[in-house]
Coordinates of C-alpha atoms and ligand atoms in Angstrom, one line a residue:
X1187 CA 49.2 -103.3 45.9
X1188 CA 50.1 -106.5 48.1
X1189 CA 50.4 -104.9 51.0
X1190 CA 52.2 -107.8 52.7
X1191 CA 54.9 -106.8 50.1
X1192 CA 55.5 -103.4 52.1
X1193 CA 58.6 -103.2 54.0
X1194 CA 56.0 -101.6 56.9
X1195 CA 53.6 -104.9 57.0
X1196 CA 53.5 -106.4 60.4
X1197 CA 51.7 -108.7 61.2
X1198 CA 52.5 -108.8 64.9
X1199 CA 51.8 -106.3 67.9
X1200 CA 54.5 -104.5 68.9
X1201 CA 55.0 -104.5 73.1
X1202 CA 58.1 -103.2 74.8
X1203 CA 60.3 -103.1 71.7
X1204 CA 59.4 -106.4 70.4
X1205 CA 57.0 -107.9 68.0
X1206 CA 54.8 -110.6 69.3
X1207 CA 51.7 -112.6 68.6
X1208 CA 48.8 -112.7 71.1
X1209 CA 49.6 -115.6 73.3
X1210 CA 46.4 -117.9 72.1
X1211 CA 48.2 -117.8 68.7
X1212 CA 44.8 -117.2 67.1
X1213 CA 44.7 -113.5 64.7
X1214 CA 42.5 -111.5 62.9
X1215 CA 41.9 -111.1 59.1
X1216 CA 41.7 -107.8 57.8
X1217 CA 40.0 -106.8 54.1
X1218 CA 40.2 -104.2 51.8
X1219 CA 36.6 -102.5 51.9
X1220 CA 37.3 -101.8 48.1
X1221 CA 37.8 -105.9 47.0
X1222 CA 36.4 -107.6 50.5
X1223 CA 39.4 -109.9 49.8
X1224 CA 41.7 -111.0 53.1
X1225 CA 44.8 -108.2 52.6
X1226 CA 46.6 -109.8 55.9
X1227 CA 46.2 -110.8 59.9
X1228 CA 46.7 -109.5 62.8
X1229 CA 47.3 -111.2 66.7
X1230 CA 43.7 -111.5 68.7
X1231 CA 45.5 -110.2 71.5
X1232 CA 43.0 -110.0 74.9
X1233 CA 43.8 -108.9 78.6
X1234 CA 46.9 -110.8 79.6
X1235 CA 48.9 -109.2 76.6
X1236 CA 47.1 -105.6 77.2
X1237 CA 48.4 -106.1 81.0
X1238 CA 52.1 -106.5 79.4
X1239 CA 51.8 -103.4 77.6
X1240 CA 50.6 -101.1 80.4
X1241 CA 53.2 -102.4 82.5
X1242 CA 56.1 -102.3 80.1
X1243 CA 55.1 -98.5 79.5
X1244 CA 55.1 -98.2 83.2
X1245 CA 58.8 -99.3 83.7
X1246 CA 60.3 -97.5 80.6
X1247 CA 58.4 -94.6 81.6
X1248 CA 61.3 -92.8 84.1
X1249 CA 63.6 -92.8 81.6
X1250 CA 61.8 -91.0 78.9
X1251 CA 60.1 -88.7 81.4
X1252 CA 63.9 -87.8 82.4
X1253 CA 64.8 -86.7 79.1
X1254 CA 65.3 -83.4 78.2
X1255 CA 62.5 -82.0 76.8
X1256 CA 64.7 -81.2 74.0
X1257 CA 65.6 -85.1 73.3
X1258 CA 62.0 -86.0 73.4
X1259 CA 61.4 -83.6 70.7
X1260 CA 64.6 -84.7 68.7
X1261 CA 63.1 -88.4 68.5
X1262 CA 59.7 -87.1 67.5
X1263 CA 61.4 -84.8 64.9
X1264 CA 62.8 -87.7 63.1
X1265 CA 59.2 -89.4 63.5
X1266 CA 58.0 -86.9 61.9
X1267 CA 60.6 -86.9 59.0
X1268 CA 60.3 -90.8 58.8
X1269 CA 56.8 -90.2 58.0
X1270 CA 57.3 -87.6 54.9
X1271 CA 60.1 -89.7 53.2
X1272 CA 57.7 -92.6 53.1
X1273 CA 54.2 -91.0 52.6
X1274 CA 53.4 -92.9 49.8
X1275 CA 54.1 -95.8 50.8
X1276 CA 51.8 -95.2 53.8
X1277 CA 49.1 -94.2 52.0
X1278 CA 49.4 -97.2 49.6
X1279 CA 48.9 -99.1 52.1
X1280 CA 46.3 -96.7 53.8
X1281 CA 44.3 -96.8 50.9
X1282 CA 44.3 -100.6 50.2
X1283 CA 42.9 -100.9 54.3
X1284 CA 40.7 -98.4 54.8
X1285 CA 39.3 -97.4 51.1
X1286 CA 40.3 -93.8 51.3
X1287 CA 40.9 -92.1 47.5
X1288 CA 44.8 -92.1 47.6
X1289 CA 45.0 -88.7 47.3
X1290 CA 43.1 -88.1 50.7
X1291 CA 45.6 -90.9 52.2
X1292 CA 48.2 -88.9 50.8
X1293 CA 46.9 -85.8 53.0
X1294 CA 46.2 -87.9 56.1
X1295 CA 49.5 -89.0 56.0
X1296 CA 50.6 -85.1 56.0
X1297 CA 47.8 -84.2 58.3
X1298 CA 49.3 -87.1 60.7
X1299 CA 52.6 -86.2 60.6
X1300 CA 51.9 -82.9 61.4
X1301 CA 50.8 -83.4 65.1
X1302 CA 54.2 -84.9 65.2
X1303 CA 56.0 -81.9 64.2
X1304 CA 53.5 -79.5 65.8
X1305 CA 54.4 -81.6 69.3
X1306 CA 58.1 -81.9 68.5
X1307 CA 57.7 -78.2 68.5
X1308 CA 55.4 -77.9 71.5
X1309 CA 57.8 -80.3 73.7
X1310 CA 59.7 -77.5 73.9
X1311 CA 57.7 -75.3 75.8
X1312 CA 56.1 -77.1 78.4
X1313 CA 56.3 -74.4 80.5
X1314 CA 55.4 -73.4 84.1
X1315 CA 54.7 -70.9 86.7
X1316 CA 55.8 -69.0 89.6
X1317 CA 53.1 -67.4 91.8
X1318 CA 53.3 -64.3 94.3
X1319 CA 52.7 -65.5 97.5
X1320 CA 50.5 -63.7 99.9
X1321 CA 53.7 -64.2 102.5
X1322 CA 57.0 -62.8 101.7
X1323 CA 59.0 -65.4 102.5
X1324 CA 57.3 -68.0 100.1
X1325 CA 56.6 -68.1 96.3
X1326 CA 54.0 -70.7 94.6
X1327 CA 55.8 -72.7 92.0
X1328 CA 53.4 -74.6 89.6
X1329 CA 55.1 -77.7 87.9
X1330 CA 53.6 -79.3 84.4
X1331 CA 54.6 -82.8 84.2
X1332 CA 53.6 -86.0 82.6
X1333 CA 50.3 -87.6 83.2
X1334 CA 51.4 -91.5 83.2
X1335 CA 50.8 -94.4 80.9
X1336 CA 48.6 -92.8 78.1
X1337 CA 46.2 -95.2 76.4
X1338 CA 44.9 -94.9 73.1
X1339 CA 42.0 -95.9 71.5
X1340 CA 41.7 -95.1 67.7
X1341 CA 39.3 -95.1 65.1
X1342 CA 39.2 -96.7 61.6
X1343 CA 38.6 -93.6 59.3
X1344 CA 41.7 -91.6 60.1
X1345 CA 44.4 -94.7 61.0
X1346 CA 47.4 -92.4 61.2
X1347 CA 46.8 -89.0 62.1
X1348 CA 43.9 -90.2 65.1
X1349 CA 47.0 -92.5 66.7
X1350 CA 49.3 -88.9 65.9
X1351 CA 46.9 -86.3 67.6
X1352 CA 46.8 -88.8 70.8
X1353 CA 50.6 -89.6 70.7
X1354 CA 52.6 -87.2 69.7
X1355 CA 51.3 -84.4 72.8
X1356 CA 51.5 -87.6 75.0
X1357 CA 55.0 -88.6 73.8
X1358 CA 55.8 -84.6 73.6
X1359 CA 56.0 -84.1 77.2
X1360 CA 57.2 -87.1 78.8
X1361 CA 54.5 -89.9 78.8
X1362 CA 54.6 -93.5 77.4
X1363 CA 51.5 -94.6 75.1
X1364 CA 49.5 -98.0 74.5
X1365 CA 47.8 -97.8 71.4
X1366 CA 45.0 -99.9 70.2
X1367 CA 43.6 -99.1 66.9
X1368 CA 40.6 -100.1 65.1
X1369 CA 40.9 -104.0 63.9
X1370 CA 39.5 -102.7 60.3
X1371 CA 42.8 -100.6 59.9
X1372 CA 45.6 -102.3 62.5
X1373 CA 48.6 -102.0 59.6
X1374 CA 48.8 -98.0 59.3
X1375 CA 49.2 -98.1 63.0
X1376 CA 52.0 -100.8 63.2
X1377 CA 53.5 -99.0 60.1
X1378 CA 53.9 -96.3 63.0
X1379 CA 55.7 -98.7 65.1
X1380 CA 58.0 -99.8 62.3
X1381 CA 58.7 -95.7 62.4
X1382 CA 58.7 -94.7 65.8
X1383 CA 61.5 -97.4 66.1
X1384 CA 63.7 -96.5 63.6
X1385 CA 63.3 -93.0 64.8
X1386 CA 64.6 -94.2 68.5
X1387 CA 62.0 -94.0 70.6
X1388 CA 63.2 -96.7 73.5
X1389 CA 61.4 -99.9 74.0
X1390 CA 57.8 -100.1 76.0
X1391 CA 57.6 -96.3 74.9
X1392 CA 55.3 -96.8 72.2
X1393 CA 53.6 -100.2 72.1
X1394 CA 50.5 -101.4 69.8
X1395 CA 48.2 -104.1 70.4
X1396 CA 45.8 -105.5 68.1
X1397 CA 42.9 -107.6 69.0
X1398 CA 39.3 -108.1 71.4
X1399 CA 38.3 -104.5 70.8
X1400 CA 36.1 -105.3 74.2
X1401 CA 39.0 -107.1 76.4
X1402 CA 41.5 -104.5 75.3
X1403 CA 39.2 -101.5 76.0
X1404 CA 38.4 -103.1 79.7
X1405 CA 41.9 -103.3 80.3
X1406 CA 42.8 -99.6 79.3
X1407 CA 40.0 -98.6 81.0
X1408 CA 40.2 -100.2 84.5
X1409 CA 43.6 -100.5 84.6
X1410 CA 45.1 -98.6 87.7
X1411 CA 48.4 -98.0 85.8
X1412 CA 46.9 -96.4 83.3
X1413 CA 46.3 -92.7 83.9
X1414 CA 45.0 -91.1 80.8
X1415 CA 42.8 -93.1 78.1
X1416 CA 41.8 -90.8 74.9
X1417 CA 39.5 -92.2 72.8
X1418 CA 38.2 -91.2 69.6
X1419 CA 35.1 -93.4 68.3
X1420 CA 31.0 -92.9 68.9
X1421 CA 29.3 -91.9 71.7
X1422 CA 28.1 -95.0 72.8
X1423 CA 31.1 -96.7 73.3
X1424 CA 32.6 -93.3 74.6
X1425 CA 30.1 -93.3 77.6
X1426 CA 30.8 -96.9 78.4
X1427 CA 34.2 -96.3 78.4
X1428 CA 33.8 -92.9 80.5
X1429 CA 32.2 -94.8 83.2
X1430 CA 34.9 -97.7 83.3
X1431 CA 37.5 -95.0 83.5
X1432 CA 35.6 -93.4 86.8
X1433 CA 37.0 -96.4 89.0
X1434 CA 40.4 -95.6 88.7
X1435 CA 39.4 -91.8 88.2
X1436 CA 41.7 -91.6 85.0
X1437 CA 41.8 -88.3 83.0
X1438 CA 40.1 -88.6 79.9
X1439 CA 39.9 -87.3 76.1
X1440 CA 36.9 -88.4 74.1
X1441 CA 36.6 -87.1 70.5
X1442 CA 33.2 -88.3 69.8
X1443 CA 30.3 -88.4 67.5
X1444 CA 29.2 -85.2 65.3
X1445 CA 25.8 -84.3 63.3
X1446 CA 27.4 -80.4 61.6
X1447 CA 25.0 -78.5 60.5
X1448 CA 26.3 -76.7 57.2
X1449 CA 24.2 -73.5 56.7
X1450 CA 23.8 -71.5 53.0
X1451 CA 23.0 -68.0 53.9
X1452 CA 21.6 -66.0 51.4
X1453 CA 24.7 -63.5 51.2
X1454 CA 27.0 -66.6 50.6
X1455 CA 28.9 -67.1 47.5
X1456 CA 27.1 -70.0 46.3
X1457 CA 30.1 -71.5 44.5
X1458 CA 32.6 -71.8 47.4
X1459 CA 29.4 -73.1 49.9
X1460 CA 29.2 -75.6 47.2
X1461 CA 32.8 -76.4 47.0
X1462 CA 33.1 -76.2 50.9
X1463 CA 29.8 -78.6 51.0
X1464 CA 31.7 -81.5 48.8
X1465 CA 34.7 -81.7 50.8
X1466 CA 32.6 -81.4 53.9
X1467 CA 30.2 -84.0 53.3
X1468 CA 32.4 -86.1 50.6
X1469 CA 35.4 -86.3 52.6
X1470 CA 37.0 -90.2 53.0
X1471 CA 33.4 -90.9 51.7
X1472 CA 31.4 -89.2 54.4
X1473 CA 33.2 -91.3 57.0
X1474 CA 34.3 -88.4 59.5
X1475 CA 32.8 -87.1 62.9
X1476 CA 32.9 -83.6 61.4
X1477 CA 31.0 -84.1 58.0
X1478 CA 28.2 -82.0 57.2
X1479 CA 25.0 -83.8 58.1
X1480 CA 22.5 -81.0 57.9
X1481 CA 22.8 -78.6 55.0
X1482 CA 20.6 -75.6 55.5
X1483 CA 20.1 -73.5 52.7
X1484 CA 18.3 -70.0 53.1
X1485 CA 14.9 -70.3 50.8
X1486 CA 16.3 -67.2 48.2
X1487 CA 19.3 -69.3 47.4
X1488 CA 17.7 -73.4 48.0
X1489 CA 17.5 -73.5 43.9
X1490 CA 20.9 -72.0 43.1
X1491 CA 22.4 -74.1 45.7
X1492 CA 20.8 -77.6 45.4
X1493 CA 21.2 -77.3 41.2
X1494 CA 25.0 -76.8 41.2
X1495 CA 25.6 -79.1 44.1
X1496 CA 23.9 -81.8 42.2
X1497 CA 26.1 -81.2 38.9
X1498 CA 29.2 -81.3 41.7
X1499 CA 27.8 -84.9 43.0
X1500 CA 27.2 -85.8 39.7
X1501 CA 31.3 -85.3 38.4
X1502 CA 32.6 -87.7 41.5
X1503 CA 34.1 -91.0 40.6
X1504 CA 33.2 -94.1 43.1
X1505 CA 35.7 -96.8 43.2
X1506 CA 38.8 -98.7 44.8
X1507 CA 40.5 -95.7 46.3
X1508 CA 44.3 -96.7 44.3
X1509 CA 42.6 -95.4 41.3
X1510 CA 43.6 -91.8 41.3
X1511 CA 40.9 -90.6 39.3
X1512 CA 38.4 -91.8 42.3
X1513 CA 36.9 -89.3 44.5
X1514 CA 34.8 -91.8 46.4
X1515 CA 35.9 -95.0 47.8
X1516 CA 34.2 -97.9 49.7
X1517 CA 32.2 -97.7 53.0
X1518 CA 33.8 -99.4 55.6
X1519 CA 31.9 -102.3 55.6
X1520 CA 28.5 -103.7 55.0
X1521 CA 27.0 -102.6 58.2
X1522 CA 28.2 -99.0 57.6
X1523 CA 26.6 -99.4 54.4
X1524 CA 22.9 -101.0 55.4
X1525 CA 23.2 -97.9 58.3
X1526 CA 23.5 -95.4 55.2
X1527 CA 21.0 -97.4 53.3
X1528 CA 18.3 -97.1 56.2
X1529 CA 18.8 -93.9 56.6
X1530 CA 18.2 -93.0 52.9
X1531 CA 14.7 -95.0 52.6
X1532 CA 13.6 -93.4 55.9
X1533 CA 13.9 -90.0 54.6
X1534 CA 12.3 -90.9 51.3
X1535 CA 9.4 -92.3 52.9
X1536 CA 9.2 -89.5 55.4
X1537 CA 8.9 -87.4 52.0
X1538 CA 12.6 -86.3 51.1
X1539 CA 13.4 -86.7 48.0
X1540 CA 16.1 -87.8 45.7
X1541 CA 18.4 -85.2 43.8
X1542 CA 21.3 -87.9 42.8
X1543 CA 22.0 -91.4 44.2
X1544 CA 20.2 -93.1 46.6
X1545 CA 21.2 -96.2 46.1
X1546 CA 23.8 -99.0 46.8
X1547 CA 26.6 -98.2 43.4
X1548 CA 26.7 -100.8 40.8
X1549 CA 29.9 -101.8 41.5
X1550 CA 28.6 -103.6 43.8
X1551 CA 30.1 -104.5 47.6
X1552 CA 31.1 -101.9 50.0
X1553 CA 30.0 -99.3 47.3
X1554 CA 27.2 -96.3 47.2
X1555 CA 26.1 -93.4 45.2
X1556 CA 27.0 -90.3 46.4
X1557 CA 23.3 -88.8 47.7
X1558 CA 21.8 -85.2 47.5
X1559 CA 18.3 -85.5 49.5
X1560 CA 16.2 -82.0 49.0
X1561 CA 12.9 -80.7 50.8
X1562 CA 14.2 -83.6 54.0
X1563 CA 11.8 -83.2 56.8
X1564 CA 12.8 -82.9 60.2
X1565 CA 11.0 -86.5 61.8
X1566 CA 13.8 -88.1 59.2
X1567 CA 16.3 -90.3 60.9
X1568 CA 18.9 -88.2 59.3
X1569 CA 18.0 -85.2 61.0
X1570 CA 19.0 -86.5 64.2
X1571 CA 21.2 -89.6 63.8
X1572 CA 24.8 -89.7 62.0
X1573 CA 24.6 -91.5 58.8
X1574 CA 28.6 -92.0 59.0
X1575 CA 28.3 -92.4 54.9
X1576 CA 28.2 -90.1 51.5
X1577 CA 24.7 -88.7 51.4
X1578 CA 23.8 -85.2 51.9
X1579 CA 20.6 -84.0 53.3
X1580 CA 19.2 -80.5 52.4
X1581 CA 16.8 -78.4 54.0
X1582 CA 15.2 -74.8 53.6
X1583 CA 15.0 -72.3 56.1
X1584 CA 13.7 -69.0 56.3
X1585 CA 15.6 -66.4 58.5
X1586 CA 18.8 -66.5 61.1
X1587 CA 17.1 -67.0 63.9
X1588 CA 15.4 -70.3 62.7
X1589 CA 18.5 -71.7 61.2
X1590 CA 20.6 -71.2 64.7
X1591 CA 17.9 -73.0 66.6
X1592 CA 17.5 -75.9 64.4
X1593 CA 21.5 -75.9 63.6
X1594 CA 21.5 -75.9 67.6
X1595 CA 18.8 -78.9 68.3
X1596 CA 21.0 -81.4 68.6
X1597 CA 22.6 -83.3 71.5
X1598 CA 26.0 -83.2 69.6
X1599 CA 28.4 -80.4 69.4
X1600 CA 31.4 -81.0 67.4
X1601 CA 32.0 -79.2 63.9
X1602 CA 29.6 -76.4 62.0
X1603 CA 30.0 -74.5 59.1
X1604 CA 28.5 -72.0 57.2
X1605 CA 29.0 -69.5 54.3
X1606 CA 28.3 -65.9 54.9
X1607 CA 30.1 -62.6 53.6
X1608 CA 28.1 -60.2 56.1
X1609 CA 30.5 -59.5 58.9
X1610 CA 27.9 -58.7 61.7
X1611 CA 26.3 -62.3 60.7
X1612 CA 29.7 -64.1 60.7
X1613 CA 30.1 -62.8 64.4
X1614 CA 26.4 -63.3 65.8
X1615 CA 26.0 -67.0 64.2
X1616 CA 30.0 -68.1 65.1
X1617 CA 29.1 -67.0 68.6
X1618 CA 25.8 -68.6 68.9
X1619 CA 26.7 -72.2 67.3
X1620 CA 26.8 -74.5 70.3
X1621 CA 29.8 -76.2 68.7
X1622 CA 33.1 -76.7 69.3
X1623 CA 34.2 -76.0 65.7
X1624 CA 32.7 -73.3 63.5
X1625 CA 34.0 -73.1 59.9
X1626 CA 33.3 -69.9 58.3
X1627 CA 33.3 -70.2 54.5
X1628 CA 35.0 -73.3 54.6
X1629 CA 34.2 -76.7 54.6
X1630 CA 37.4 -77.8 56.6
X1631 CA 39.0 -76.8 59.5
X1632 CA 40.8 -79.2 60.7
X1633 CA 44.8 -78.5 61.4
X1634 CA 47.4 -79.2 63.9
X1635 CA 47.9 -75.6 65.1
X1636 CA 43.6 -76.0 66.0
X1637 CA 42.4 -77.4 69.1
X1638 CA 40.1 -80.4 67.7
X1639 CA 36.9 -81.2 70.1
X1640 CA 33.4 -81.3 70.7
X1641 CA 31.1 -80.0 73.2
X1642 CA 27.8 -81.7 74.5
X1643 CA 28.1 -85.4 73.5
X1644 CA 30.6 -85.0 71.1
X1645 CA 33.4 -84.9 74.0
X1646 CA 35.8 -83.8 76.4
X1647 CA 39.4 -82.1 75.9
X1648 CA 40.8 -81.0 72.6
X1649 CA 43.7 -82.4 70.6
X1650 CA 45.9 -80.4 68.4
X1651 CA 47.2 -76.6 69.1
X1652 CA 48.8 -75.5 72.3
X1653 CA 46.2 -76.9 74.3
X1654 CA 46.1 -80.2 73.2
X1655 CA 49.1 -80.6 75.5
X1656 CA 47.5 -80.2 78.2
X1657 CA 45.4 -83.1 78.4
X1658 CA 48.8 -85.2 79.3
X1659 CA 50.0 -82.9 82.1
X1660 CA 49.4 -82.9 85.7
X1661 CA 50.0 -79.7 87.4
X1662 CA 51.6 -79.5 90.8
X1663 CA 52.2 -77.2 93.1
X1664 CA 54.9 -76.4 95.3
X1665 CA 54.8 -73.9 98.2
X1666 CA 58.6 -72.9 98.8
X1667 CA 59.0 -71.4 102.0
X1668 CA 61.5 -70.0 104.6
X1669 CA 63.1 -68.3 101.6
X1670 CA 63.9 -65.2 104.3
X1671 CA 66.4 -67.4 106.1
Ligands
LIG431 C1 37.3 -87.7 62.7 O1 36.4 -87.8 62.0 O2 37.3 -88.4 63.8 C2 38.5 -86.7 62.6 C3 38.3 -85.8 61.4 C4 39.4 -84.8 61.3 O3 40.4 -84.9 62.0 O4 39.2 -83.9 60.4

């Protein structure tokens, strides 16, 4: 697919309506992970266009805050269809940026748009409260309204539905967004823009600005306009970020890194924790914050287990993502890929060993085997760092206790899982994962009606389900008084 071809391929920002280049005139190349060939530029926008954006949110945001919250949600309703009638499209052109198998782009694309329904829904009921008052003459009224300018800062892995989790709540209730997404996947976002246009979303509501990842993120960050950044990348960057935000004392969302433990108890059906394992850990090539990076397997079942998720492994097709018989498409880019490689040679030579893979894939480039390590030992790098890439680490464990406090010994906290059909168990180990995601016999649980988020260093707020509004509401207070006269 020439994806310049597309009737969504932009290859400008889009700021207050209108589709511009950065003001140096100088852009970006972006490359298919599958090919490493050029697939099209973007602007290298900096500060002084960032600056435009916040402040042409700023002044179109009292008319869309004045809408009815039934208008808002009329707009994003046809944002929402927009996306469905043109989901293959999308994830053509997905695929061809990011690597993704199309059939996962397929399901981002419905996964994206359905934060957009979910919050064209949610718009709706924005609701408030009224207080009894210790005095009888007076009633406490509490107000929900919009934060402000929302900025958005948005990973590579998931380039729709990351910019459609931040948005659409932020759009729901009355706020005006910036978006910058990564630089490695800029077109599914301005594909957005082409949408959230046609859909009639006035101008400066939504604006996207490609460019200095670093420049831009100051910008959001420090800018006073700006009153809500939500960010979705790695901790790192989501601390630095967290401490530019404090001088301006802006409300903030970070969805942030994850190391899930995915535990095997010995009561589990063995088939479905393997199933649940694959799409865990295989998922858009083991590119998620949420993939399983630990598998713990209780010793009784360690054989069973590790034998059929080998033959699993072994059945997965590595290639460019278009072709739909591919399970597993490119890493992001080499330095993903020298990351997964490290991590791989460090747990051999701290005595893991290799079930299947192991290696960079023949094909060459951005490509590597899908991995099953067994017997890993806990001084690995894997044990504690995210590999970010398709290789599975396995480990035996004894008894419940054990597995909840190594599960447990990590400074992350966003997804778990693990496969169990004892009830009492299911209770005892949901409620003692310090996570703020458990799967239970599943290996995803990710969904708009869910409230996404980490605890510990994985984050702060949660996006999707009713609460994920809340992140882009201020609540005020009103004392009403003298109502006896
Ligand atoms: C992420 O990896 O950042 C998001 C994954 C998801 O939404 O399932």
């Amino acid at each position: 697919m020439n994806i310049t071809e597309s009737k969504f391929y932009r290859d400008k920002c889009f700021i207050n309506g209108e589709w511009v280049g950065a003001d140096s005139g100088e852009t970006i190349s972006v490359n298919n992970p599958a090919t490493l060939k050029e697939i099209g530029t973007v602007p290298k926008c900096g500060t002084n266009e960032t600056k435009r954006a916040i402040e042409a949110a700023n002044a179109a945001w009292p008319e869309w805050r004045a809408k009815s919250a039934r208008q808002r949600s009329d707009i994003l309703r046809k944002w929402f269809d927009l996306m469905i009638e043109n989901k293959e499209e999308l994830a053509q052109m997905m695929t061809v940026e990011q690597g993704k198998p199309i059939n996962e782009s397929r399901g981002e694309i419905g996964y994206g748009a359905s934060f957009v329904e979910w919050f064209s829904e949610e718009a709706k009921r924005v609701y408030g409260d009224t207080i009894p008052d210790p005095m009888t003459d007076r009633r406490i009224v509490v107000l929900k309204q919009p934060v402000g300018v929302v900025a958005s800062i948005t990973p590579w892995n998931f380039p729709n539905a990351m910019i459609t989790r931040k948005c659409a709540p932020a759009l729901a209730v009355g706020c005006p967004v910036v978006i910058k997404p990564a630089s490695q996947t800029p077109f599914s976002a301005l594909a957005l823009a082409v949408l959230a246009e046609e859909a009639g979303f006035p101008k400066g509501i939504l604006n996207v600005i490609t460019g200095k990842a670093s420049e831009i993120g100051d910008e959001l960050a420090t800018n006073p306009i700006v009153r809500k950044l939500s960010f979705t990348g790695s901790t790192e960057i989501g601390k630095i970020l967290l401490e530019k935000c404090s001088g301006t004392v802006k409300k903030v969302s970070m969805e942030l890194g994850g190391h899930a433990p995915f535990i095997v108890f010995d009561d589990a059906n063995i088939d479905d924790a393997v199933a649940g394992a694959m799409q865990s850990k295989f998922r858009n090539t083991g590119q998620t914050c949420v993939c399983a990076n630990r598998v713990y397997v209780q010793e009784k079942v360690y054989d069973e287990f590790c034998q059929k998720f080998v033959e699993a492994v072994s059945k997965v097709k590595v290639g460019d993502g278009l072709d739909e018989a591919v399970a597993s498409g490119p890493l992001i880019d080499e330095h993903s890929l020298s990351k997964v490689e490290e991590h791989v040679q460090d747990a051999v030579q701290m005595g893991a060993k290799v079930a299947i893979g192991g290696s960079r894939h023949e094909l060459g480039m951005n490509f590597y085997q899908p991995t099953i390590l067994t017997d890993v030992t806990p001084q690995a790098k894997i044990t504690s760092e995210e590999t970010f890439g398709p290789v599975a680490p396995v480990y035996k464990f004894k008894d419940e206790k054990e597995v909840i406090e190594l599960a447990n010994n990590s400074p992350y906290g966003l997804a778990s899982y693990f496969y169990s059909r004892d009830i009492g168990r299911i209770w005892r180990v949901a409620e003692a994962l310090e996570y703020g995601m458990v799967g239970v016999n599943t290996g995803l649980t990710s969904k708009a009606e869910a409230p996404f988020g980490g605890i510990k260093e994985s984050g702060l707020g949660r996006e999707g389900s009713k609460y994920g509004i809340d992140d882009f509401i201020e609540i005020k207070y009103v004392n009403m008084c003298g109502l006896d006269k």
